[in-house]
Short mmCIF file of C-alpha atoms in Angstrom, two decimals:
data_model
loop_
_atom_site.label_atom_id
_atom_site.label_comp_id
_atom_site.label_asym_id
_atom_site.label_seq_id
_atom_site.Cartn_x
_atom_site.Cartn_y
_atom_site.Cartn_z
CA MET J 1065 110.65 71.60 109.35
CA THR J 1066 110.54 74.99 111.18
CA VAL J 1067 108.68 77.84 109.61
CA LEU J 1068 108.83 81.67 110.16
CA ILE J 1069 105.72 83.62 109.08
CA VAL J 1070 106.15 87.15 107.90
CA ASP J 1071 103.29 89.37 107.01
CA ASP J 1072 102.29 92.94 108.12
CA GLN J 1073 98.71 91.89 108.91
CA PRO J 1074 98.19 90.06 112.24
CA LEU J 1075 95.18 88.21 110.94
CA VAL J 1076 97.08 86.80 107.98
CA ARG J 1077 99.94 85.70 110.25
CA ARG J 1078 97.52 84.02 112.53
CA GLY J 1079 95.59 82.41 109.67
CA LEU J 1080 98.73 80.99 108.25
CA SER J 1081 99.76 79.62 111.57
CA LEU J 1082 96.45 77.93 112.00
CA ILE J 1083 96.64 76.38 108.50
CA LEU J 1084 100.08 74.93 109.17
CA SER J 1085 99.61 73.83 112.75
CA PRO J 1086 97.78 70.55 112.01
CA ASP J 1087 100.69 69.31 109.92
CA PRO J 1088 102.98 67.25 112.30
CA ALA J 1089 105.90 67.75 109.93
CA LEU J 1090 105.77 71.54 110.26
CA GLU J 1091 106.41 73.80 113.28
CA VAL J 1092 105.78 77.50 113.26
CA VAL J 1093 108.65 78.89 115.44
CA GLY J 1094 107.91 82.63 115.05
CA GLU J 1095 106.31 85.55 113.30
CA ALA J 1096 107.39 88.97 112.01
CA GLU J 1097 105.51 92.03 110.69
CA ASP J 1098 108.01 93.53 108.33
CA GLY J 1099 111.23 92.73 106.51
CA GLU J 1100 113.55 94.08 109.07
CA GLN J 1101 111.93 91.97 111.80
CA ALA J 1102 112.02 88.96 109.47
CA VAL J 1103 115.73 89.06 109.05
CA ALA J 1104 116.36 89.57 112.84
CA ALA J 1105 114.01 86.68 113.67
CA ALA J 1106 115.43 84.45 111.01
CA LEU J 1107 119.00 85.03 112.38
CA ARG J 1108 117.74 84.25 115.84
CA LEU J 1109 115.55 81.30 115.20
CA ARG J 1110 117.26 79.70 112.19
CA PRO J 1111 114.06 78.48 110.54
CA ASP J 1112 114.21 75.99 107.63
CA VAL J 1113 111.62 78.01 105.62
CA VAL J 1114 110.39 81.66 105.72
CA VAL J 1115 106.84 82.32 104.35
CA MET J 1116 107.37 85.96 103.30
CA ASP J 1117 104.84 88.54 102.23
CA ILE J 1118 106.05 90.82 99.45
CA ARG J 1119 104.37 94.25 100.20
CA MET J 1120 105.30 95.33 103.83
CA PRO J 1121 106.45 98.53 105.46
CA VAL J 1122 110.01 99.35 106.75
CA LEU J 1123 111.55 96.64 104.42
CA ASP J 1124 109.55 94.81 101.83
CA GLY J 1125 109.72 91.05 101.14
CA VAL J 1126 112.05 91.32 98.24
CA GLY J 1127 114.56 93.38 100.22
CA ALA J 1128 114.35 90.91 103.19
CA THR J 1129 114.77 88.01 100.89
CA GLU J 1130 117.97 89.58 99.45
CA ARG J 1131 119.29 90.06 102.89
CA LEU J 1132 118.55 86.48 103.90
CA ALA J 1133 120.15 85.13 100.80
CA ARG J 1134 123.39 86.86 101.80
CA VAL J 1135 123.43 86.24 105.62
CA LEU J 1136 121.52 83.03 105.86
CA PRO J 1137 121.76 81.13 102.54
CA GLY J 1138 120.56 77.85 104.07
CA CYS J 1139 117.13 79.38 104.85
CA ARG J 1140 114.52 78.94 102.10
CA VAL J 1141 112.14 81.73 101.34
CA LEU J 1142 108.68 81.04 99.99
CA ALA J 1143 107.07 84.33 98.80
CA LEU J 1144 103.31 84.99 99.18
CA SER J 1145 101.44 87.90 97.84
CA THR J 1146 97.92 89.10 97.16
CA PHE J 1147 99.37 91.00 94.28
CA ASP J 1148 100.61 88.26 91.88
CA MET J 1149 101.87 90.60 89.22
CA ASP J 1150 104.68 89.42 87.06
CA GLU J 1151 107.11 92.02 88.31
CA TYR J 1152 106.70 90.90 91.91
CA VAL J 1153 107.22 87.25 90.90
CA VAL J 1154 110.44 88.03 88.96
CA ALA J 1155 111.79 90.34 91.68
CA ALA J 1156 111.20 87.76 94.41
CA LEU J 1157 112.90 84.94 92.41
CA ARG J 1158 115.81 87.18 91.44
CA ALA J 1159 116.23 88.17 95.10
CA GLY J 1160 116.75 84.51 96.06
CA ALA J 1161 113.15 83.27 96.85
CA HIS J 1162 112.67 79.53 96.20
CA GLY J 1163 109.01 80.02 95.35
CA PHE J 1164 106.12 82.38 94.84
CA LEU J 1165 102.45 81.63 95.58
CA PRO J 1166 99.38 83.76 95.64
CA LYS J 1167 97.68 84.12 99.08
CA ASP J 1168 94.55 82.35 97.84
CA VAL J 1169 96.58 79.09 97.69
CA SER J 1170 94.89 76.05 99.25
CA PRO J 1171 96.24 74.85 102.64
CA GLU J 1172 97.30 71.67 101.04
CA ASP J 1173 99.32 73.33 98.29
CA LEU J 1174 100.92 75.73 100.83
CA GLY J 1175 102.10 72.73 102.81
CA ALA J 1176 103.38 71.00 99.71
CA ALA J 1177 105.19 74.15 98.61
CA ILE J 1178 106.96 74.47 101.93
CA ARG J 1179 108.15 70.95 101.63
CA THR J 1180 109.31 71.57 98.05
CA VAL J 1181 111.34 74.68 98.87
CA HIS J 1182 112.77 73.04 101.90
CA ALA J 1183 114.09 70.31 99.62
CA GLY J 1184 115.86 72.98 97.57
CA GLU J 1185 113.51 72.98 94.57
CA ALA J 1186 111.66 75.90 93.13
CA VAL J 1187 107.97 76.16 93.26
CA VAL J 1188 105.83 78.80 91.34
CA ALA J 1189 101.99 78.57 91.17
CA PRO J 1190 101.18 77.13 87.71
CA ARG J 1191 99.03 80.17 86.78
CA LEU J 1192 101.87 82.42 87.51
CA LEU J 1193 104.53 80.47 85.81
CA THR J 1194 102.39 80.09 82.68
CA ARG J 1195 101.67 83.77 82.66
CA LEU J 1196 105.42 84.56 83.05
CA ILE J 1197 106.22 82.30 80.11
CA SER J 1198 103.45 83.76 77.91
CA THR J 1199 104.45 87.26 78.78
CA TYR J 1200 108.22 87.13 78.40
CA VAL J 1201 109.03 84.13 76.15
CA ARG J 1202 108.30 83.72 72.56
CA ALA J 1203 108.45 80.43 70.60
CA PRO J 1204 112.12 79.32 70.38
CA VAL J 1205 114.13 79.92 67.27
CA PRO J 1206 116.08 77.01 65.70
CA PRO J 1207 118.98 75.83 67.79
CA THR J 1208 121.49 76.86 65.09
CA ALA J 1209 120.40 80.48 65.42
CA VAL J 1210 122.18 80.84 68.75
CA PRO J 1211 125.82 79.78 68.71
CA PRO J 1212 127.53 78.43 71.84
CA THR J 1213 129.36 81.63 72.25
CA ALA J 1214 126.25 83.83 72.16
CA PRO J 1215 126.24 86.53 74.94
CA GLY J 1216 124.98 85.28 78.25
CA THR J 1217 125.35 81.65 77.51
CA GLY J 1218 128.12 81.22 79.99
CA GLY J 1219 130.19 78.87 77.87
CA LEU J 1220 127.50 76.28 77.47
CA THR J 1221 127.84 73.57 74.78
CA PRO J 1222 125.36 73.72 71.88
CA ARG J 1223 123.24 70.96 73.34
CA GLU J 1224 123.13 72.66 76.77
CA VAL J 1225 121.91 75.81 74.95
CA GLU J 1226 119.17 73.80 73.36
CA VAL J 1227 118.12 72.33 76.69
CA TRP J 1228 118.19 75.76 78.34
CA ARG J 1229 115.99 77.27 75.53
CA LEU J 1230 113.43 74.52 75.68
CA MET J 1231 113.33 74.77 79.55
CA ALA J 1232 112.73 78.50 79.08
CA THR J 1233 109.66 77.82 76.95
CA GLY J 1234 108.05 75.82 79.71
CA LEU J 1235 108.96 72.21 78.78
CA ASP J 1236 109.60 69.77 81.60
CA ASN J 1237 112.30 67.17 81.49
CA ALA J 1238 110.10 64.51 79.81
CA SER J 1239 109.08 66.88 77.06
CA ILE J 1240 112.74 68.04 76.51
CA SER J 1241 113.74 64.42 76.36
CA LEU J 1242 111.23 63.78 73.61
CA ALA J 1243 112.09 66.92 71.67
CA LEU J 1244 115.77 66.20 71.62
CA ASP J 1245 115.56 62.39 71.46
CA ILE J 1246 117.64 61.81 74.57
CA SER J 1247 116.97 60.09 77.83
CA GLN J 1248 115.56 61.99 80.85
CA SER J 1249 118.63 61.13 82.90
CA THR J 1250 120.68 62.86 80.20
CA VAL J 1251 118.46 65.89 80.21
CA LYS J 1252 118.97 66.02 84.04
CA ASN J 1253 122.74 65.90 83.56
CA TYR J 1254 122.60 68.70 81.08
CA ILE J 1255 120.44 70.80 83.45
CA THR J 1256 122.84 70.29 86.28
CA SER J 1257 125.71 71.30 84.19
CA LEU J 1258 124.05 74.45 82.77
CA PHE J 1259 122.92 75.45 86.33
CA GLY J 1260 126.56 75.43 87.35
CA LYS J 1261 127.76 77.39 84.36
CA LEU J 1262 125.05 79.94 84.56
CA ASP J 1263 125.42 80.24 88.38
CA VAL J 1264 121.67 79.83 88.94
CA ARG J 1265 120.04 77.83 91.74
CA ASP J 1266 117.02 76.36 90.05
CA ARG J 1267 114.67 76.15 87.08
CA ALA J 1268 112.90 79.37 87.84
CA GLN J 1269 116.12 81.42 87.96
CA ALA J 1270 117.25 79.65 84.72
CA VAL J 1271 114.16 80.76 82.93
CA ILE J 1272 114.65 84.42 84.03
CA ALA J 1273 118.29 84.16 83.03
CA ALA J 1274 117.17 82.97 79.53
CA TYR J 1275 115.25 85.96 78.58
CA GLU J 1276 117.60 88.36 80.34
CA SER J 1277 120.50 86.97 78.30
CA GLY J 1278 118.74 87.33 75.07
CA LEU J 1279 118.53 83.55 74.47
CA VAL J 1280 114.77 84.11 74.18
CA THR J 1281 113.03 87.34 73.31
CA ALA J 1282 110.70 89.28 75.60
CA ARG J 1283 107.38 90.21 73.99
CA THR J 1284 106.54 93.86 73.63
CA GLY J 1285 103.20 95.74 73.39
CA SER J 1286 100.24 95.86 75.67
CA GLY J 1287 98.41 93.29 73.57
CA ASP J 1288 100.88 90.58 74.70
CA ARG J 1289 100.25 91.16 78.35
CA PRO J 1290 97.61 89.18 80.16
CA GLY J 1291 94.74 91.27 81.71
CA GLY J 1292 94.40 91.90 85.40
CA GLY J 1293 92.01 90.31 87.92
#
């Protein structure tokens, strides 16, 4: 797998390159210090994965990710940031990033994340995903409260709506299988179908779409928001 590293700090770029270099399955093919350079380098080098900083001059990581999603859709973006605020995570995923990790991630987890996004799956650091869910998603209402024709459900069947809601509350396929008393293979089939109908790429985008559509309700009030640190 070829990797392009994008960060406005030379020491960070060098550090990431040194972290990844011992892995024989990964090859760092280039570096860039801002979003504009990142897009140009990606078009020239055609990397499999771009490890993208979020806060950069000229063009930030979100803007660069949006451009890459349009001009080089086969390139996977893994966003990294020291500032792991919810707004950055959501913005990066909506822009087309396949993952978001804090910069204090371990070398092993970074390598694993690059492999995951290269395979087309989404990866978000557990602490960030848990915080997103706790910030934006309340406990689900009974399935009958949201009809199949509810706004934003994209023509989903009632059972697909149930699967989508349970996914948005953070349940994995095994837990959804138990909750609905269906097999995990059936859950996977429902998820594949609803991804197509909602025009989302992965689980992370489906969760975001769930609260944006009104299927789940965003919490309000400062008391619901986790503290900084």
